[in-house]
Coordinates of C-alpha atoms in Angstrom, one line a residue:
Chain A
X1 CA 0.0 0.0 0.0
X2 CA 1.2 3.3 -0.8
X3 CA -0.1 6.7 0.2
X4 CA 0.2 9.6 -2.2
X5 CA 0.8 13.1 -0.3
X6 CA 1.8 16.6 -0.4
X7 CA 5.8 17.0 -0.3
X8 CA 7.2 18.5 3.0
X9 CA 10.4 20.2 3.5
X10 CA 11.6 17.4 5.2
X11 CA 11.0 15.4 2.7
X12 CA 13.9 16.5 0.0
X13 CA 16.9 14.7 1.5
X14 CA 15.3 11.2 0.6
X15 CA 13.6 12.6 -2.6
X16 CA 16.9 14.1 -4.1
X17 CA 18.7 10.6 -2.9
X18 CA 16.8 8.8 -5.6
X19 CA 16.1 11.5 -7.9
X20 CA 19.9 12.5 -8.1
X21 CA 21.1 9.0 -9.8
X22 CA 18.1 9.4 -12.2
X23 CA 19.1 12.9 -13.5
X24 CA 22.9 11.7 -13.6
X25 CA 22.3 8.9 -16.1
X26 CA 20.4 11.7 -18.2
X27 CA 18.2 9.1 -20.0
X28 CA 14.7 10.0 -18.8
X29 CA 15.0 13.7 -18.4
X30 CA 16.5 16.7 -20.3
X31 CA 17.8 18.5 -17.2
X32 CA 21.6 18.5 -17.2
X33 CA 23.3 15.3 -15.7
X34 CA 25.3 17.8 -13.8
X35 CA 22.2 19.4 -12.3
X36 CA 23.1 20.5 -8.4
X37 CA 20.8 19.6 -6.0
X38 CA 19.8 23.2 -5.7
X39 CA 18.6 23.2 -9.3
X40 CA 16.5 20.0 -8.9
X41 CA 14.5 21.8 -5.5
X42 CA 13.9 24.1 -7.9
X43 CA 12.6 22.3 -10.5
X44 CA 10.7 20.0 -8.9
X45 CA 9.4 21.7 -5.8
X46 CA 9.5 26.1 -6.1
X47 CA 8.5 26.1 -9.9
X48 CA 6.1 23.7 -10.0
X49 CA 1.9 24.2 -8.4
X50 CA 2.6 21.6 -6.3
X51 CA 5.1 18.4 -5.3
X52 CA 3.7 15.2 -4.3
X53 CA 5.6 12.1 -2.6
X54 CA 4.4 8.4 -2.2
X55 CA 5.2 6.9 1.2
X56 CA 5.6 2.8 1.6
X57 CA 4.5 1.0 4.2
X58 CA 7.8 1.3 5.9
X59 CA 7.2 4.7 6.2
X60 CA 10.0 5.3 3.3
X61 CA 9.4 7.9 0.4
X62 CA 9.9 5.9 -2.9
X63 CA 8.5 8.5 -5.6
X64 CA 7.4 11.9 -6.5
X65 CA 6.1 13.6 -8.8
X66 CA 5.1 17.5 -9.5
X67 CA 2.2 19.4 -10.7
X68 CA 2.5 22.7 -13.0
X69 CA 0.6 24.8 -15.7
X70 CA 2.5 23.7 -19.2
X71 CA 2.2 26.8 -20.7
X72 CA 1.1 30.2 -19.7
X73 CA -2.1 32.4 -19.5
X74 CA -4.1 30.9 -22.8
X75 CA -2.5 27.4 -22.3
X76 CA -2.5 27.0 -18.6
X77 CA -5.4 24.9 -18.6
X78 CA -3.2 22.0 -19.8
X79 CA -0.7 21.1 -16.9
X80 CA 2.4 19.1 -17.2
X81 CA 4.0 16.6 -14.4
X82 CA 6.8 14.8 -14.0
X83 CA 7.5 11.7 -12.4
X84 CA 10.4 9.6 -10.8
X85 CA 10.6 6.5 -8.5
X86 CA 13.2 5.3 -6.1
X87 CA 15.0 2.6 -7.9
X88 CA 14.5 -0.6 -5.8
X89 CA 11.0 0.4 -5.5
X90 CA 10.5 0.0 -9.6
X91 CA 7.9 -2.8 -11.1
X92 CA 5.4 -2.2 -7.8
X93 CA 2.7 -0.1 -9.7
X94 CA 3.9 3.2 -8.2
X95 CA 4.2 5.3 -11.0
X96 CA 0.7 4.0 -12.3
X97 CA -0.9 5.6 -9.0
X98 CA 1.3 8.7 -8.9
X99 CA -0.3 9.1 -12.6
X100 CA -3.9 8.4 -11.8
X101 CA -3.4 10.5 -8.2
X102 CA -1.6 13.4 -10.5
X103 CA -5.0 13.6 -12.6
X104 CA -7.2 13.6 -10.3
X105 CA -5.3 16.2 -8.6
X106 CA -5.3 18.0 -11.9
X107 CA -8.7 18.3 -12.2
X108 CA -9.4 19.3 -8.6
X109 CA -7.1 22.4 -9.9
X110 CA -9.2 23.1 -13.0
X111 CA -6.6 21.9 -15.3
X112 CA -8.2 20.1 -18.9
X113 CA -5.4 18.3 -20.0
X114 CA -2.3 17.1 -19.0
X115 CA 0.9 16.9 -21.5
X116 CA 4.3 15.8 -21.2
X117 CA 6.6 17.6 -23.6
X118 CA 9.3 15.1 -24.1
X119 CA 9.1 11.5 -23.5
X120 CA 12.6 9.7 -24.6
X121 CA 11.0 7.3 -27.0
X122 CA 14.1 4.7 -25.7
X123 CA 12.4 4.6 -22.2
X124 CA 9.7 2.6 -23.3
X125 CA 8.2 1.4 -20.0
X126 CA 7.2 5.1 -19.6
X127 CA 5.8 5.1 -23.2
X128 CA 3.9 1.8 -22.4
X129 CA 2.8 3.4 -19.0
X130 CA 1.2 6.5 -20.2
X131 CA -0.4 4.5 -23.2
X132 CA -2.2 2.6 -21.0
X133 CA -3.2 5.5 -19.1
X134 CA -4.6 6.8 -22.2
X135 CA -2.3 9.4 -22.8
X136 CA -2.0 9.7 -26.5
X137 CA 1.0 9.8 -29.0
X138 CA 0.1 13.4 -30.2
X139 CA 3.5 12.9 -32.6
X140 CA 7.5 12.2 -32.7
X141 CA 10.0 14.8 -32.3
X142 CA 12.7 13.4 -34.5
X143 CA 16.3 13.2 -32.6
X144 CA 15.1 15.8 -30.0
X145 CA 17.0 13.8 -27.3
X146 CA 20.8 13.2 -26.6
X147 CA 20.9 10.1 -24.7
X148 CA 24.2 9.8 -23.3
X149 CA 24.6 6.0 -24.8
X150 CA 22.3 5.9 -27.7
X151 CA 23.4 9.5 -29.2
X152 CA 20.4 11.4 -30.7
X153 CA 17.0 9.9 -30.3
X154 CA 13.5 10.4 -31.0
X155 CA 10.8 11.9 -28.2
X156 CA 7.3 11.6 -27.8
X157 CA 4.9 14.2 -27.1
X158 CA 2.1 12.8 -25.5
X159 CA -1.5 14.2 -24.0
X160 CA -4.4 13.3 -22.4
X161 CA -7.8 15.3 -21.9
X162 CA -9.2 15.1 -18.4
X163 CA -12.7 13.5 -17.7
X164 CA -14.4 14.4 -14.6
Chain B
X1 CA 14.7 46.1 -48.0
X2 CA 14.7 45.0 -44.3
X3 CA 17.5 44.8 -42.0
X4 CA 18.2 42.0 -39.0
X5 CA 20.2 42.8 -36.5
X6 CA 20.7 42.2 -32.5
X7 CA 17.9 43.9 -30.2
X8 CA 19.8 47.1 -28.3
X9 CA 18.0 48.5 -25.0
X10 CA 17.4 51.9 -27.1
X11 CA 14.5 49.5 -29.0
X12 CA 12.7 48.1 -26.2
X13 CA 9.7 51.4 -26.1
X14 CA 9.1 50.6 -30.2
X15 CA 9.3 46.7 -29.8
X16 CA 6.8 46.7 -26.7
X17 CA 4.3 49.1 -28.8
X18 CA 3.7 46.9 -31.8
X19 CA 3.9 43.8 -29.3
X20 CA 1.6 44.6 -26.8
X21 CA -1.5 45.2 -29.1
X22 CA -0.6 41.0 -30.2
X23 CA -0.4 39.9 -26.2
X24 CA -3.4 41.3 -25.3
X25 CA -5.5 40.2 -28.1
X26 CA -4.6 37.0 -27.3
X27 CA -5.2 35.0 -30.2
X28 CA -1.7 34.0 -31.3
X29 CA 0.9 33.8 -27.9
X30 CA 0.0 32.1 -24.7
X31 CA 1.5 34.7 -22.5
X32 CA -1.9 36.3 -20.3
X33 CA -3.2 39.2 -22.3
X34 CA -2.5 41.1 -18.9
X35 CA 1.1 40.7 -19.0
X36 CA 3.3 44.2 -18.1
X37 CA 5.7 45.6 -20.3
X38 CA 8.4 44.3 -17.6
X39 CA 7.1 40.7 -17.9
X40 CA 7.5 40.4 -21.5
X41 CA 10.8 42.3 -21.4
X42 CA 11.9 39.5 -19.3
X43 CA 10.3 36.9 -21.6
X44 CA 11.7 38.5 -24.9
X45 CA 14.5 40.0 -24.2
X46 CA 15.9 38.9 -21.0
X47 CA 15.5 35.1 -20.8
X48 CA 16.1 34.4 -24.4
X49 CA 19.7 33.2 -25.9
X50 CA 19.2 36.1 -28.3
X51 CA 16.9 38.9 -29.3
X52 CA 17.0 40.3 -33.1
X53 CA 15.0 42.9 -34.7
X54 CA 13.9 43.9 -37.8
X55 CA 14.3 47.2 -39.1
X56 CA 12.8 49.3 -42.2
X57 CA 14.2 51.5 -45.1
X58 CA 12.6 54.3 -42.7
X59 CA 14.6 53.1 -39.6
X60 CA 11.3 52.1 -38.1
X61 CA 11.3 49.0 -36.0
X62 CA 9.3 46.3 -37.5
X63 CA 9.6 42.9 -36.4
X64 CA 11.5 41.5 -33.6
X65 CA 12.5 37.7 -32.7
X66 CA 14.0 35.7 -29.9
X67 CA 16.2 32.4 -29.9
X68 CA 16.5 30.0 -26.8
X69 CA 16.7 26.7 -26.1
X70 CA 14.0 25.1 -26.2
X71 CA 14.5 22.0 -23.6
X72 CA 17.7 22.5 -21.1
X73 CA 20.5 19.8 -20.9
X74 CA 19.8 16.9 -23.1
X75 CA 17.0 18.5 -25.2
X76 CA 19.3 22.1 -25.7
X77 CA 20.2 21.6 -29.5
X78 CA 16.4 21.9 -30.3
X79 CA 15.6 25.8 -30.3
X80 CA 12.4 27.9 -29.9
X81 CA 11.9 30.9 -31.8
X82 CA 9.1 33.3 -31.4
X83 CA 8.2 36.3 -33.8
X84 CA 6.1 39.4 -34.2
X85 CA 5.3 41.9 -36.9
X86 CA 4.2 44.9 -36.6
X87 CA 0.9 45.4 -37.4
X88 CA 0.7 48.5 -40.3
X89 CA 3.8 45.9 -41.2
X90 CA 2.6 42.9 -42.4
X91 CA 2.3 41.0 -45.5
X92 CA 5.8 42.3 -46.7
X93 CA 7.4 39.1 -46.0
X94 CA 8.9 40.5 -42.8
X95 CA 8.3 37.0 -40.7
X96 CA 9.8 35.0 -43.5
X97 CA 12.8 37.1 -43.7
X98 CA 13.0 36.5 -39.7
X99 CA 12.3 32.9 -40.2
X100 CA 15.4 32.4 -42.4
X101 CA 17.6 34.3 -40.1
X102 CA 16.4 32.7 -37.1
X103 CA 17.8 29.1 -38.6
X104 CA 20.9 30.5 -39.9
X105 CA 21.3 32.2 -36.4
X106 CA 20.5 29.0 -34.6
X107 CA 22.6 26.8 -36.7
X108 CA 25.3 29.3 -36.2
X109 CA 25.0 28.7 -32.3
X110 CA 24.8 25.1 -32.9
X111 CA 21.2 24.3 -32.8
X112 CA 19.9 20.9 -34.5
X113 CA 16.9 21.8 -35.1
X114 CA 13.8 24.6 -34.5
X115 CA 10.5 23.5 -32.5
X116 CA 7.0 25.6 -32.4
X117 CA 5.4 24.2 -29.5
X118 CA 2.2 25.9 -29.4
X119 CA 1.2 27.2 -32.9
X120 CA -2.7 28.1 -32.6
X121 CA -4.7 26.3 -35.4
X122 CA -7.0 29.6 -36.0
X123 CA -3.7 31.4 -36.5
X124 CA -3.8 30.1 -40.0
X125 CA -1.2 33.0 -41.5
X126 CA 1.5 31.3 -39.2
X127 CA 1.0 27.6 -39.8
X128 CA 1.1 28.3 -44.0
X129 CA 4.3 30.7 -43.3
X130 CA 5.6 27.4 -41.6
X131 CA 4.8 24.6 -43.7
X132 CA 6.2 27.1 -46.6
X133 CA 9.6 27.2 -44.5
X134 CA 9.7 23.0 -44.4
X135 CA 8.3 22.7 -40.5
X136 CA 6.4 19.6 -40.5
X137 CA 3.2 19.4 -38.1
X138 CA 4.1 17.0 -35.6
X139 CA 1.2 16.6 -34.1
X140 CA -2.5 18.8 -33.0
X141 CA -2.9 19.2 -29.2
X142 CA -6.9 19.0 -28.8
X143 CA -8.2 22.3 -27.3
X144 CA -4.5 23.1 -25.7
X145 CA -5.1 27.4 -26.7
X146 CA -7.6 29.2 -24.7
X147 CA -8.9 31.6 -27.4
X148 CA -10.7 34.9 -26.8
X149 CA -12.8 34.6 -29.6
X150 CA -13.4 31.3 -30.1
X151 CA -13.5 29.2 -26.8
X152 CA -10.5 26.4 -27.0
X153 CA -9.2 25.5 -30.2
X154 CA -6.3 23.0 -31.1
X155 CA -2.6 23.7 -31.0
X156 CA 0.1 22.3 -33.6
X157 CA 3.6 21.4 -32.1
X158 CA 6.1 22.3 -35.6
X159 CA 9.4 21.1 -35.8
X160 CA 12.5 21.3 -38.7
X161 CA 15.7 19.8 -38.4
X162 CA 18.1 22.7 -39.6
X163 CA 20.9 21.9 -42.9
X164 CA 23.5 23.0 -43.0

């Protein structure tokens, strides 16, 4: 069982100790591999509407994800999260219910879409994820990526429109 | 005959006057139709890579441009341009002539390629000028633009991979 809650500032020691090895590989996300832990808090927790973490049993945060208008003013209706989960806590569902809690969330807030902007099209368990959340394949950004092992690859941009 | 060159501080009062009639109608740039003249200096001017302008036989201030990245780290050789003309300016090929000196600018900073990631479908002028300069429509994002006029309409994400 995982709860899904609000980030607290005591959370961001145990968040940045699994988040830092995922933006060091640099094959998920575009931020720089040499992002400081400074940079991340504020990416992930000042900028965004709001920062979420999911708690194991053991009382141990093993994800997060945050919450933010994509665009400005005329396009703020769409939002755009991100998402990351602790390593050894992979293949136990908990990006699926940080996605479904995320829209949910998102349309407590008013938002009518949610898109993510670049998904590495190499990091198919994410493409496979948010296909079978619905999220749709709006098109291919041809060799918008450089993955540090595979050189220049495709990504996604995906979107969903939020029921009630 | 028009002239591109690098914004200079001296242009900012002629720049904001033929821009701020196009934020607050709203129908072609996200920003809020509220924004100040400080908040789009920041957003054209200030945050940008590069600001250009484009200036008439008459010396008068016709069209301006920014270049940035588009993505940071591992998505930063894709760039994002946007571009405005002057109203009393248009239909002299002014945008076009900013379109080609935008890629030849970005390629010159070593860009890989230009992406448009919220052209408005109504804004039928732009997506022609586009598609004329070989940016392929890489997808529609249902309803993403809040229009004044006509309720939410579909965005277009564009994208060209700059030659050399």
């Amino acid at each position: 069982m995982i709860e899904i809650r609000a980030f607290a500032e005591a959370d961001w020691a145990a968040v940045w100790h699994f988040m830092e090895p995922v933006f060091r590989a640099g094959e998920t996300y575009a931020f720089s591999p040499d992002i400081t832990a400074e940079e991340a808090y504020q990416i992930w927790v000042e900028a965004p509407a709001a920062t979420f973490v999911a708690v194991a049993e053991n009382r141990q945060i093993v994800g997060t994800y945050y919450l933010k208008p994509n665009q400005p003013g005329l396009g703020s209706h769409v939002c755009n999260c991100g998402y990351i989960v602790a390593e050894q806590a992979r293949g136990r569902g908990i990006a699926s219910e940080m996605c479904e809690h995320s829209q949910r969330e998102a349309l407590a807030r008013g938002f009518r879409a949610m898109q993510f902007n670049l998904v590495v099209s190499t990091n198919e368990g994410a493409v496979r994820l948010w296909k079978r959340h619905d999220f749709a394949v709006i098109g291919t950004l041809p060799e918008a990526f450089r993955h540090p092992r595979c050189g220049f690859v495709d990504a996604l941009v995906m979107y969903k429109q939020l029921e009630m």
